[in-house]
Short mmCIF file of C-alpha atoms in Angstrom, two decimals:
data_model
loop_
_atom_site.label_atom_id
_atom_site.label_comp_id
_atom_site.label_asym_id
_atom_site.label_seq_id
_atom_site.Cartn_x
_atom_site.Cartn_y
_atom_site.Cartn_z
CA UNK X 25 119.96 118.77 110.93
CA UNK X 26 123.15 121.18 110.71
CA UNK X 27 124.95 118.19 109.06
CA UNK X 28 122.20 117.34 106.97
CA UNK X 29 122.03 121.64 106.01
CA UNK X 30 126.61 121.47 105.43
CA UNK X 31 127.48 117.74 103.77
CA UNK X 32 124.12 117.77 101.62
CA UNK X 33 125.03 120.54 99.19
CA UNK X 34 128.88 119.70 99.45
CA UNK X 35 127.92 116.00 98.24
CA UNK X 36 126.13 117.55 95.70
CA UNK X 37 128.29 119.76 94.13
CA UNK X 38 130.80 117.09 93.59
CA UNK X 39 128.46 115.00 91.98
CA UNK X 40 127.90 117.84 89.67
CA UNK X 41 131.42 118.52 89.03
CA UNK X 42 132.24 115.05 88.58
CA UNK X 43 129.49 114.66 85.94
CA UNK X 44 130.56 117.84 84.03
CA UNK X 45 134.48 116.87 84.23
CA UNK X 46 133.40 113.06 82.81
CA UNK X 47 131.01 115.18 80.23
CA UNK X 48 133.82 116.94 78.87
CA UNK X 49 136.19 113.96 78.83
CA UNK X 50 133.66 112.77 76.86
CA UNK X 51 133.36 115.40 74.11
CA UNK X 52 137.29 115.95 74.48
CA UNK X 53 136.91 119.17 75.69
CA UNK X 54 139.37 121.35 77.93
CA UNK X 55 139.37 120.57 81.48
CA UNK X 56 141.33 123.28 84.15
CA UNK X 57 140.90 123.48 87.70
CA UNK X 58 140.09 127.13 87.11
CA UNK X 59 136.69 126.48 84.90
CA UNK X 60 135.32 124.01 87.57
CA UNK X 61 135.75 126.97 90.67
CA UNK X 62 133.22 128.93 89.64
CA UNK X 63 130.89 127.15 88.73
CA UNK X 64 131.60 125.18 91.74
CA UNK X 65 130.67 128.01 94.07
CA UNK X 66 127.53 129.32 92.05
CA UNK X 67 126.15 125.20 92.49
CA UNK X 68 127.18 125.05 96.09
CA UNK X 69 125.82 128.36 96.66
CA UNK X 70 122.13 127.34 95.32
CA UNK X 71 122.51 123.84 96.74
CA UNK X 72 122.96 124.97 100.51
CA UNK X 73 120.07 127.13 100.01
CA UNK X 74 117.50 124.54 98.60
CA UNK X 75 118.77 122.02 101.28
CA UNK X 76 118.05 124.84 104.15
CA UNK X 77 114.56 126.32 102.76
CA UNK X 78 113.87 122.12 102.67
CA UNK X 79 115.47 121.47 106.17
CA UNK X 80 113.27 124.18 107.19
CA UNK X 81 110.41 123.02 105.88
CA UNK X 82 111.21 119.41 106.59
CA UNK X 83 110.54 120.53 110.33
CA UNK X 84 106.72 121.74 110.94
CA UNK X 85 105.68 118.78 108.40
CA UNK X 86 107.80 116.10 110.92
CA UNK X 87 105.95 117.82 113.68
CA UNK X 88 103.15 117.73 112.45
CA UNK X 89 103.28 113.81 111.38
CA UNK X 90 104.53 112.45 114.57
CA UNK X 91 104.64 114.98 117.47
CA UNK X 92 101.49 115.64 120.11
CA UNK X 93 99.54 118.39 119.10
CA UNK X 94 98.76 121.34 122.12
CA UNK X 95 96.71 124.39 122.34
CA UNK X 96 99.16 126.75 123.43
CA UNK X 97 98.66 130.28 124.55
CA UNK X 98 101.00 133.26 123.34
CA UNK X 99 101.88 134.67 126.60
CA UNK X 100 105.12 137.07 125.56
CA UNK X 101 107.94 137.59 122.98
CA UNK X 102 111.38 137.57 123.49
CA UNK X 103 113.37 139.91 121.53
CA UNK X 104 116.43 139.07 119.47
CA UNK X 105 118.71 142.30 118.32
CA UNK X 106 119.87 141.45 114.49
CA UNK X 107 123.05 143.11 113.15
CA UNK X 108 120.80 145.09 110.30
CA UNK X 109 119.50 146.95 113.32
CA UNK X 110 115.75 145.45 113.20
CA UNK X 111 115.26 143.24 116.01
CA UNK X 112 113.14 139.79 115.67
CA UNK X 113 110.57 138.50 118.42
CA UNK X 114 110.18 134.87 119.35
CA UNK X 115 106.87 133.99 120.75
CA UNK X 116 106.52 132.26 123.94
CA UNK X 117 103.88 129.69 124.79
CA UNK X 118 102.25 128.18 127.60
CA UNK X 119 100.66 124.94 127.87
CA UNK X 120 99.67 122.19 129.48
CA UNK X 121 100.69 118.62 128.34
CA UNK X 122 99.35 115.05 128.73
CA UNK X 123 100.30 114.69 132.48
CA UNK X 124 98.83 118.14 133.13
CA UNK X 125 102.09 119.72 133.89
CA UNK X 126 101.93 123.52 133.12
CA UNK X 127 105.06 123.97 130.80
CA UNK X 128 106.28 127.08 129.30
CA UNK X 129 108.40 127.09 125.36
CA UNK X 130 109.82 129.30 122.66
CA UNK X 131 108.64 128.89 118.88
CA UNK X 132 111.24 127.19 116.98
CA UNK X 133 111.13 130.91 114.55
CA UNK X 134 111.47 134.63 114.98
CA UNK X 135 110.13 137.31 112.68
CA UNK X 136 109.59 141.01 112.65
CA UNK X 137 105.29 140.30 112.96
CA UNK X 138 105.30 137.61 116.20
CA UNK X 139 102.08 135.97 116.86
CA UNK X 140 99.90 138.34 118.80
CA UNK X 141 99.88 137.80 122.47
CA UNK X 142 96.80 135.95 123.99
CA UNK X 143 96.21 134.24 120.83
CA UNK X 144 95.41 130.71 120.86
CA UNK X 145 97.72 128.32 118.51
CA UNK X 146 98.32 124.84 117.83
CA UNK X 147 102.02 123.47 118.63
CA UNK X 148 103.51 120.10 118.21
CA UNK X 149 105.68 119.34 120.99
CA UNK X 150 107.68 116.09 122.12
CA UNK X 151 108.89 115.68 125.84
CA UNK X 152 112.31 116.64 126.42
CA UNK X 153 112.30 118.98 123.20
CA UNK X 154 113.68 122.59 123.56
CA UNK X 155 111.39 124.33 121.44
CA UNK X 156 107.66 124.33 120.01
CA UNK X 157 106.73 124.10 116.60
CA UNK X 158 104.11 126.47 115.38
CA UNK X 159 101.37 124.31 113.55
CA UNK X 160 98.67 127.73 113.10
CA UNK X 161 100.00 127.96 109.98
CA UNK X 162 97.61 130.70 109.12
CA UNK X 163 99.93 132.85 111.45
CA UNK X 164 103.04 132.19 109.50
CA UNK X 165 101.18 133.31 105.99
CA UNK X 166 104.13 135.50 104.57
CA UNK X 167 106.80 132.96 105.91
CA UNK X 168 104.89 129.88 104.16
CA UNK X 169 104.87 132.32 100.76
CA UNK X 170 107.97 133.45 100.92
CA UNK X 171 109.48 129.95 101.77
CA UNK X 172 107.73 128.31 99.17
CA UNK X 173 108.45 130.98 96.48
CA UNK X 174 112.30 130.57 96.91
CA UNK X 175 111.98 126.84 97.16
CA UNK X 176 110.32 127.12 93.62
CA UNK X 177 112.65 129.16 92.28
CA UNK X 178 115.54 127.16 93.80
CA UNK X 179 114.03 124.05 92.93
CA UNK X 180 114.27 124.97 89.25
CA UNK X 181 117.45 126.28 89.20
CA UNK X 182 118.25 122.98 90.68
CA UNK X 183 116.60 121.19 88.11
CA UNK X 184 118.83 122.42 85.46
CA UNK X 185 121.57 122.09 86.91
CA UNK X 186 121.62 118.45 87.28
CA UNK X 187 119.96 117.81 83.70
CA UNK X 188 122.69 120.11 82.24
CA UNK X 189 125.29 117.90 83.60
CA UNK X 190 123.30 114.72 83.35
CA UNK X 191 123.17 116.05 79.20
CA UNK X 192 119.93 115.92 79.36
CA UNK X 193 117.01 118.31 77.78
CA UNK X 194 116.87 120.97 80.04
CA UNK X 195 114.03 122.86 78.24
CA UNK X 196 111.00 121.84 79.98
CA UNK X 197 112.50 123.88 82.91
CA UNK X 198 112.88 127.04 81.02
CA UNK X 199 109.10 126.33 80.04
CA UNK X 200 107.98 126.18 83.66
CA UNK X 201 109.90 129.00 84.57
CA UNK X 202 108.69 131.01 81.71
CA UNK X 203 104.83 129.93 82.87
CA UNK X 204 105.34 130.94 86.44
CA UNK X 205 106.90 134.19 85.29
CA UNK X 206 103.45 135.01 82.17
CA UNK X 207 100.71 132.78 84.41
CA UNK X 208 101.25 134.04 87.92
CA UNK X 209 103.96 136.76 88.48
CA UNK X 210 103.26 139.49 86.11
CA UNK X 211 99.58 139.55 87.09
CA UNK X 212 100.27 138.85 90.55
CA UNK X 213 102.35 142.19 90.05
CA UNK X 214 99.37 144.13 88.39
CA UNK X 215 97.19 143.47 90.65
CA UNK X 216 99.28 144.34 93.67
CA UNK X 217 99.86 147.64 92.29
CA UNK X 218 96.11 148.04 91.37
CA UNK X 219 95.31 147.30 94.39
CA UNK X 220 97.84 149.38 96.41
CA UNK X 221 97.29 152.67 94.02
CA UNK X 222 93.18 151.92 94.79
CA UNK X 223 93.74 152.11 98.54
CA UNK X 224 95.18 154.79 98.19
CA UNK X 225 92.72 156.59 96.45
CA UNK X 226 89.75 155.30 98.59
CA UNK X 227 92.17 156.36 101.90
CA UNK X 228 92.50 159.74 100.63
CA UNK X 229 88.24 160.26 99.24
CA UNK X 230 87.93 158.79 103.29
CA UNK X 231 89.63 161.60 104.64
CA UNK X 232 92.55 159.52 105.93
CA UNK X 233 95.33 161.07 103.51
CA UNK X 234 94.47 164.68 103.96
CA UNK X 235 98.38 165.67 103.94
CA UNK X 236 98.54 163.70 100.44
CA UNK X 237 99.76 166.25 97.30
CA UNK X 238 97.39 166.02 94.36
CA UNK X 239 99.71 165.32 91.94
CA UNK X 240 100.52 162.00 93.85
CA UNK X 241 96.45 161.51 93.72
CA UNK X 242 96.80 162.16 90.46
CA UNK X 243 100.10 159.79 89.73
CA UNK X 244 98.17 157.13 91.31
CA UNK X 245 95.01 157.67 89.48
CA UNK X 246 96.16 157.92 85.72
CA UNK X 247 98.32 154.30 86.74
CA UNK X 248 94.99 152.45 87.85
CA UNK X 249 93.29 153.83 84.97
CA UNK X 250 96.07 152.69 82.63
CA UNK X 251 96.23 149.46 84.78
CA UNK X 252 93.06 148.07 84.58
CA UNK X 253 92.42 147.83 81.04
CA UNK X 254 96.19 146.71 80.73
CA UNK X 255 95.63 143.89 83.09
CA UNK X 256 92.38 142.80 81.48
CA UNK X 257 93.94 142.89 77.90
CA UNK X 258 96.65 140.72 79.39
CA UNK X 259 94.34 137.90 80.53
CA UNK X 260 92.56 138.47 77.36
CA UNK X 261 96.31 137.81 75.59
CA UNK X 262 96.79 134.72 77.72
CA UNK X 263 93.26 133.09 77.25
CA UNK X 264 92.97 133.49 73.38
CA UNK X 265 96.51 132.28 73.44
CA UNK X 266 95.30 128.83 75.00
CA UNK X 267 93.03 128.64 72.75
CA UNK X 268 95.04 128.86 69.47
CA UNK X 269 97.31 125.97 71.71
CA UNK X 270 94.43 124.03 71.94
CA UNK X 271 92.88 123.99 68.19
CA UNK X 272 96.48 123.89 66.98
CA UNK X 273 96.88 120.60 68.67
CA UNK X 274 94.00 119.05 68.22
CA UNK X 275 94.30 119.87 64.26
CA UNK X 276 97.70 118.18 64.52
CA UNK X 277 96.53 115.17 66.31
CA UNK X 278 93.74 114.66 63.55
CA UNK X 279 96.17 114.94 61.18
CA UNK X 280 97.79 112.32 62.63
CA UNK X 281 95.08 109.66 62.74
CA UNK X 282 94.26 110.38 59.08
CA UNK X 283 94.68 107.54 56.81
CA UNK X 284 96.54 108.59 53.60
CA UNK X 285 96.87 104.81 51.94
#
């Protein structure tokens, strides 16, 4: 896998650089060693980082495809010191396999939130392997977003790349990202601070936020108010915009099938 994680993006960004040196041949453009170092890095840069979030990923879905599933039992966590001064914990399991032998493992991850200990989790686990993989996915919730949001991201940055130096029409990618960015992030960002502000609030009418100033209560109160209608004029924006999409096409498409002889 560590080969897999350093030759992958290193073949790739020569077959970029190769395609945009013959693409400028082509169009008898300049070609230096100085404009292909750059751009170079920035590909090889993105590249190693799509091949590792899909390495990573490539892992639980193997494991879960061809290894022996367990119920395993969280019976500790190991703690790893990072350099940024916030230690990780690495669950440990226990389990017992097909021959009934009592064996003890490591996840295959750390993170900041470990798996609670005493909780019961599915692993898939293959004799002689050092480590367990986690298949409770509902206990790696923020790792499976956050992994899949940069492998989005990533994946359309990867996208354009290699139609850009294929030549060819990059734009449906700036249309997807644009969608993710109107569709999903800016009301996934509304919400979230609707939400947060409203806990708040409630938190603070409970009793639980005592020590709270009132002109934070009151901060948090004029942005829900202003919030809320925002957010609902929004969706009201992007649903009577699909509609004007949708007549507008299907007037064109008439207008198509109309015989004018």
């Amino acid at each position: 896998m560590g080969k897999f994680i350093l030759l992958t993006p290193l073949v790739f960004t020569l077959f970029i650089l190769f395609m945009n040196y013959r693409r400028k041949s082509q169009h008898d453009e300049t070609v230096s060693l100085a404009s292909f170092i750059f751009p170079g890095i920035v590909v090889y840069a993105v590249s190693s980082l799509f091949f590792g979030l899909v390495a990573m990923i490539s892992s639980p879905v193997i494991s879960f495809l061809f290894d022996t599933k367990y119920q395993a039992r969280v019976t500790e966590h190991k703690m790893m010191p990072a350099s940024d001064g916030e230690s990780t914990y690495t669950a440990v399991v226990e389990f017992k396999n097909d021959k009934n032998q009592q064996i003890k493992k490591n996840l295959n991850y750390s993170s900041s939130e470990p798996v609670e200990v005493g909780e019961i989790i599915k692993i898939g686990y293959k004799d002689g392997d050092e480590t367990v993989t986690n298949l409770s996915f509902e206990t790696q919730k923020l790792i499976i977003f956050a992994v899949t949001l940069f492998l989005f991201v990533l994946g359309l940055a990867m996208a354009w790349i290699l139609l850009y130096s294929l030549g060819k029409d990059y734009s449906i990618v700036f249309r997807i990202g644009m969608g993710f960015v109107v569709y999903l992030v800016f009301p996934a960002a509304m919400l979230f601070f609707i939400g947060v502000m409203s806990w708040v609030i409630w938190e603070y009418f409970q009793g639980k936020r005592n020590d709270m100033p009132i002109w934070a209560l009151r901060i948090c109160s004029l942005f829900v108010t202003l919030l809320i209608p925002a957010f609902l004029g929004y969706m009201k924006m992007l649903f009577s915009k699909e509609k004007r999409i949708i007549k507008s096409s299907k007037k064109i498409s008439k207008f198509k099938k109309t015989d004018f002889r």
